[in-house]
C-alpha positions in Angstrom: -27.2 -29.5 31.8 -28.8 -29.7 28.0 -30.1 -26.5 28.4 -27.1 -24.6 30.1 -24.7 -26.1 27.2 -26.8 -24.3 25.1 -26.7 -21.5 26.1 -23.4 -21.2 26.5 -22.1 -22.5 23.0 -23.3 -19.3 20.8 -20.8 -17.3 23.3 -18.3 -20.0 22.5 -18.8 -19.8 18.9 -18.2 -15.8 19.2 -15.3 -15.9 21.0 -13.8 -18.7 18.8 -14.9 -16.5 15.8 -13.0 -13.6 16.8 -10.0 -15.2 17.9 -9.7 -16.9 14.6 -10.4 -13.7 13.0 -7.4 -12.0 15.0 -5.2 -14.8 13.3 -6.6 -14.3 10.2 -5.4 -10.1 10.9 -2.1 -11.0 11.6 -1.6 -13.3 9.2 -2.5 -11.0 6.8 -0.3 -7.9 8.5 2.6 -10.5 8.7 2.4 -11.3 4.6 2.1 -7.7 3.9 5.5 -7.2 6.0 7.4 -9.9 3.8 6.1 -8.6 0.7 6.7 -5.0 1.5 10.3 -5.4 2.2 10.6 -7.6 -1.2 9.0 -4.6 -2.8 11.9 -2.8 -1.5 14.5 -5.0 -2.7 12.2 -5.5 -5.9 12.3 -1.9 -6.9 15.9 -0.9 -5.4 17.4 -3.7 -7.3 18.8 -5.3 -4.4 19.8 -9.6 -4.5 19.9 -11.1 -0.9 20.6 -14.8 -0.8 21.7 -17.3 1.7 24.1 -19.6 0.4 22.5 -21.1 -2.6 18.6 -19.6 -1.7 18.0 -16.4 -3.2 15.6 -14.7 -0.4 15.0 -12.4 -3.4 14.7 -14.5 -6.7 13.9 -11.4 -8.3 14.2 -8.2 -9.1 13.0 -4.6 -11.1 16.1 -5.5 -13.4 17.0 -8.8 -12.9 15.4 -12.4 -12.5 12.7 -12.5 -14.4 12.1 -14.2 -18.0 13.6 -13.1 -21.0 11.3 -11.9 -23.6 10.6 -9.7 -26.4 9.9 -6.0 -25.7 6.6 -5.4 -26.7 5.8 -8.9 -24.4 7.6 -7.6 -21.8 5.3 -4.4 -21.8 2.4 -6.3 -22.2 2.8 -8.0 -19.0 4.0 -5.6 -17.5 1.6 -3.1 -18.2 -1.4 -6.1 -17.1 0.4 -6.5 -14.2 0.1 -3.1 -13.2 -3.3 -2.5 -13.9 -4.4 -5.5 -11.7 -2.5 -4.0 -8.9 -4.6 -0.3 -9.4 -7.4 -1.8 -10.1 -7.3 -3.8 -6.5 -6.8 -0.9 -4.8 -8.8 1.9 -6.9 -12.1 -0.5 -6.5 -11.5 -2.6 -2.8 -10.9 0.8 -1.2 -14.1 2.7 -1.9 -17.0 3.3 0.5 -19.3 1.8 -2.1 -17.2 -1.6 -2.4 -16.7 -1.5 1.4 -20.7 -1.3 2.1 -21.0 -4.0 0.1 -18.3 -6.4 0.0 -19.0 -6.3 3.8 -22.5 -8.3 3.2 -19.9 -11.4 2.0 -16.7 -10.7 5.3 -17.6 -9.4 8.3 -16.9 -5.9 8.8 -14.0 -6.4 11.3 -11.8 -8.2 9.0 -12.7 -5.9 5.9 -9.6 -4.2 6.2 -7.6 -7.5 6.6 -8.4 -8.4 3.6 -7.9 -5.7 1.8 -4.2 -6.1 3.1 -4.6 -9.6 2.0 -5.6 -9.1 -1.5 -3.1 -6.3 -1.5 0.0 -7.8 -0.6 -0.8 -11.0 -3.3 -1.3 -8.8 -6.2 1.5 -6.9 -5.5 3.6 -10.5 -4.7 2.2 -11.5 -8.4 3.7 -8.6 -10.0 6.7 -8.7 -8.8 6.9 -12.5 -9.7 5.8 -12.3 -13.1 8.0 -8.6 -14.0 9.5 -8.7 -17.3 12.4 -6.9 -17.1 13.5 -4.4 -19.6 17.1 -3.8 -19.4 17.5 -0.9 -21.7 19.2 1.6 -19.7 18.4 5.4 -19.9 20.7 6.9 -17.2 23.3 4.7 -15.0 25.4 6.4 -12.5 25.7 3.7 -10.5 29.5 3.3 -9.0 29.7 7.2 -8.7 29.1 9.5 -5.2 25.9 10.3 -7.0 24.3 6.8 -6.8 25.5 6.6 -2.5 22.9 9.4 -2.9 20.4 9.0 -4.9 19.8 5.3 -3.5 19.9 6.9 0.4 17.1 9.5 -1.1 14.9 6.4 -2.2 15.1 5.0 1.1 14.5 7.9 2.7 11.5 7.5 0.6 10.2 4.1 1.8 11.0 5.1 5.2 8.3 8.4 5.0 5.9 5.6 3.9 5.9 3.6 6.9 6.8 6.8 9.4 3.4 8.2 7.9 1.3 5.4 8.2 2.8 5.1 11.6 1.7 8.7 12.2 -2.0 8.0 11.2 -2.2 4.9 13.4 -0.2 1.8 11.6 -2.2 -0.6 12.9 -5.9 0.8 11.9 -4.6 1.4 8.3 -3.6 -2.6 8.4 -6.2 -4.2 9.8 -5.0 -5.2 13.2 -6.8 -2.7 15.6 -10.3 -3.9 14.0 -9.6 -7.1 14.9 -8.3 -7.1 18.0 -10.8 -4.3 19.3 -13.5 -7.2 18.2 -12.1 -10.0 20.1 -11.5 -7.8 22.9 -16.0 -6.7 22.9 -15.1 -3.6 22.2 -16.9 -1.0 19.7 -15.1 -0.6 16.3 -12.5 2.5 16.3 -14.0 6.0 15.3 -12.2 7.9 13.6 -11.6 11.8 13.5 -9.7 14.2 11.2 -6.3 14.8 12.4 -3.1 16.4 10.7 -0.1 15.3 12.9 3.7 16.6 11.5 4.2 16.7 8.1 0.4 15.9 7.3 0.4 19.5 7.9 3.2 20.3 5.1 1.3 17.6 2.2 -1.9 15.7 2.4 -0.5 12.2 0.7 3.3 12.3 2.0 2.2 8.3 2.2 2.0 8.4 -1.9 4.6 11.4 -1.9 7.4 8.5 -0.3 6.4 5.9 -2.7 6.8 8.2 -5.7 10.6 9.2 -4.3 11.7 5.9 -3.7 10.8 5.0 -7.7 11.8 7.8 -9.6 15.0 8.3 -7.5 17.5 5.9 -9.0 21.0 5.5 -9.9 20.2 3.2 -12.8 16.6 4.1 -14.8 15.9 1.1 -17.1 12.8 1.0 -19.5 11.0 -1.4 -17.1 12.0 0.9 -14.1 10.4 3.8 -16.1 7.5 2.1 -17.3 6.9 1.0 -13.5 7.7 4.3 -12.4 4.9 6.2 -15.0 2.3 3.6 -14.2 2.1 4.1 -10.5 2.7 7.9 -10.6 -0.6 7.4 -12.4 -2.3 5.2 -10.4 -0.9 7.7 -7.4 -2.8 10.1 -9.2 -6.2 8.5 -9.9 -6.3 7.3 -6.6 -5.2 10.7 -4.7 -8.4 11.7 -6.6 -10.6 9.1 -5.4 -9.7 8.9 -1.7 -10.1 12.9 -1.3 -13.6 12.1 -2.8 -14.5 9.7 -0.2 -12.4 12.3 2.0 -14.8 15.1 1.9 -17.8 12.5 2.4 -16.5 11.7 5.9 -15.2 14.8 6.9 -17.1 17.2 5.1 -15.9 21.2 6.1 -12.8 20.1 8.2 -11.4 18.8 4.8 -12.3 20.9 2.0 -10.5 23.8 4.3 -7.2 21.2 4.6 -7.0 20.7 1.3 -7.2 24.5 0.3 -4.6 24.9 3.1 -2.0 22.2 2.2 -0.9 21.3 -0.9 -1.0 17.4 -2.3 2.3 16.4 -2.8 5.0 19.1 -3.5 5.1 21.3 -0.4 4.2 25.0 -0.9 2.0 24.2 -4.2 -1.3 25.1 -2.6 -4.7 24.0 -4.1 -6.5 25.9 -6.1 -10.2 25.9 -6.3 
């Protein structure tokens, strides 16, 4: 009986392991849902409440503390960079190979999500806003328009992550191929619909739905510039680690298809 109960409690420990690191998955993927559709609300300046709760406390333009400018764009600015800097360094190959000799490789991604979706909570919770407007049109046929364009912006995020399998990109498949003893998910270079029109229409969607807006304040433009540049930086470093995976099959892509604005090929 001693003997057999050994045996068996190293399986038992696995599968315990791997169930706890599917929770841990969704857990994650279920944080990065709330605070993707408060980044929504965040940068469209939209206030939901239920009676006296406000389910979003704050806002782009509204909510946050009151203080002088040049604060305002210090934080601001600080805020920012922690947010690229999470994502420029957690999602290279180098960090990856080794952050995994601390996590376990099938949960890597998970927390990447993790990490993701607090820095991006904390910067939306400690936003100075800067009220100073530069354009408002808000009230006008224009702004029906311009805010349905920024939507339609967020919505080519998620069709496009959808379109490169949702799931993989959040963490969910590694997990649950683990619990279920199966091998971790290959991957091979594909280009399905409009991958085939721009290589990042993921970062193309984000950059629509902040610079489209009927009311541009100095802390929506300051947001705006600092992630176009951090769109930027990173385009550059993910078509790095890009060409390392994929090698040939990539470098011809990206001659073939432009980056972001359709019909603006690459040049060499």
């Amino acid at each position: 009986m001693t003997t057999t109960m050994r045996r068996r409690a190293p399986g038992a420990g696995a599968f315990a392991a791997r169930i706890a690191a599917v929770g841990y998955g969704a857990t994650a993927y279920v944080l990065f849902l709330l605070v993707f559709s408060w980044a929504i609300a965040f940068v469209e300046d939209i206030r939901m409440s239920i009676g006296d709760t406000d389910l979003v406390p704050r806002t782009i333009d509204r909510g946050g503390p009151t203080v002088p400018a040049e604060i305002a764009l210090l934080v601001n600015v600080l805020l920012l960079t922690l947010f690229a800097a999470q994502h420029s360094v957690m999602a290279r190959a180098g960090f990856k190979r080794w952050w995994t000799r601390i996590v376990p490789a099938t949960v890597e991604r998970s927390t990447y999500v993790l990490a993701a979706s607090l820095c991006l909570a904390a910067l939306m919770w400690w936003w100075c806003p800067m009220t100073a407007e530069l354009w408002d049109v808000s009230g006008t046929r224009l702004s029906s328009v311009l805010v349905a364009v920024s939507l339609a912006g967020w919505l080519l995020v998620l069709a496009s992550t959808i379109l490169i399998d949702h799931f993989d990109l959040f963490g969910l498949r590694q997990v649950i191929a683990d619990a279920r003893g199966r091998p971790a998910p290959t991957y091979r270079f594909v280009t399905p619909l409009w991958y085939g029109i721009v290589r990042h229409p993921i970062y193309l969607g984000f950059l629509i739905a902040f610079w489209v807006a009927p009311t541009m304040t100095v802390g929506h433009l300051v947001f705006a510039i600092a992630t176009t540049g951090f769109v930027l930086l990173g385009i550059q470093l993910e078509e790095r680690d890009l060409v390392r995976a994929f090698g040939a099959d990539y470098l011809a892509y990206r001659k073939r298809v432009p980056m972001l604005l359709p019909g603006l090929r690459h040049r060499a």
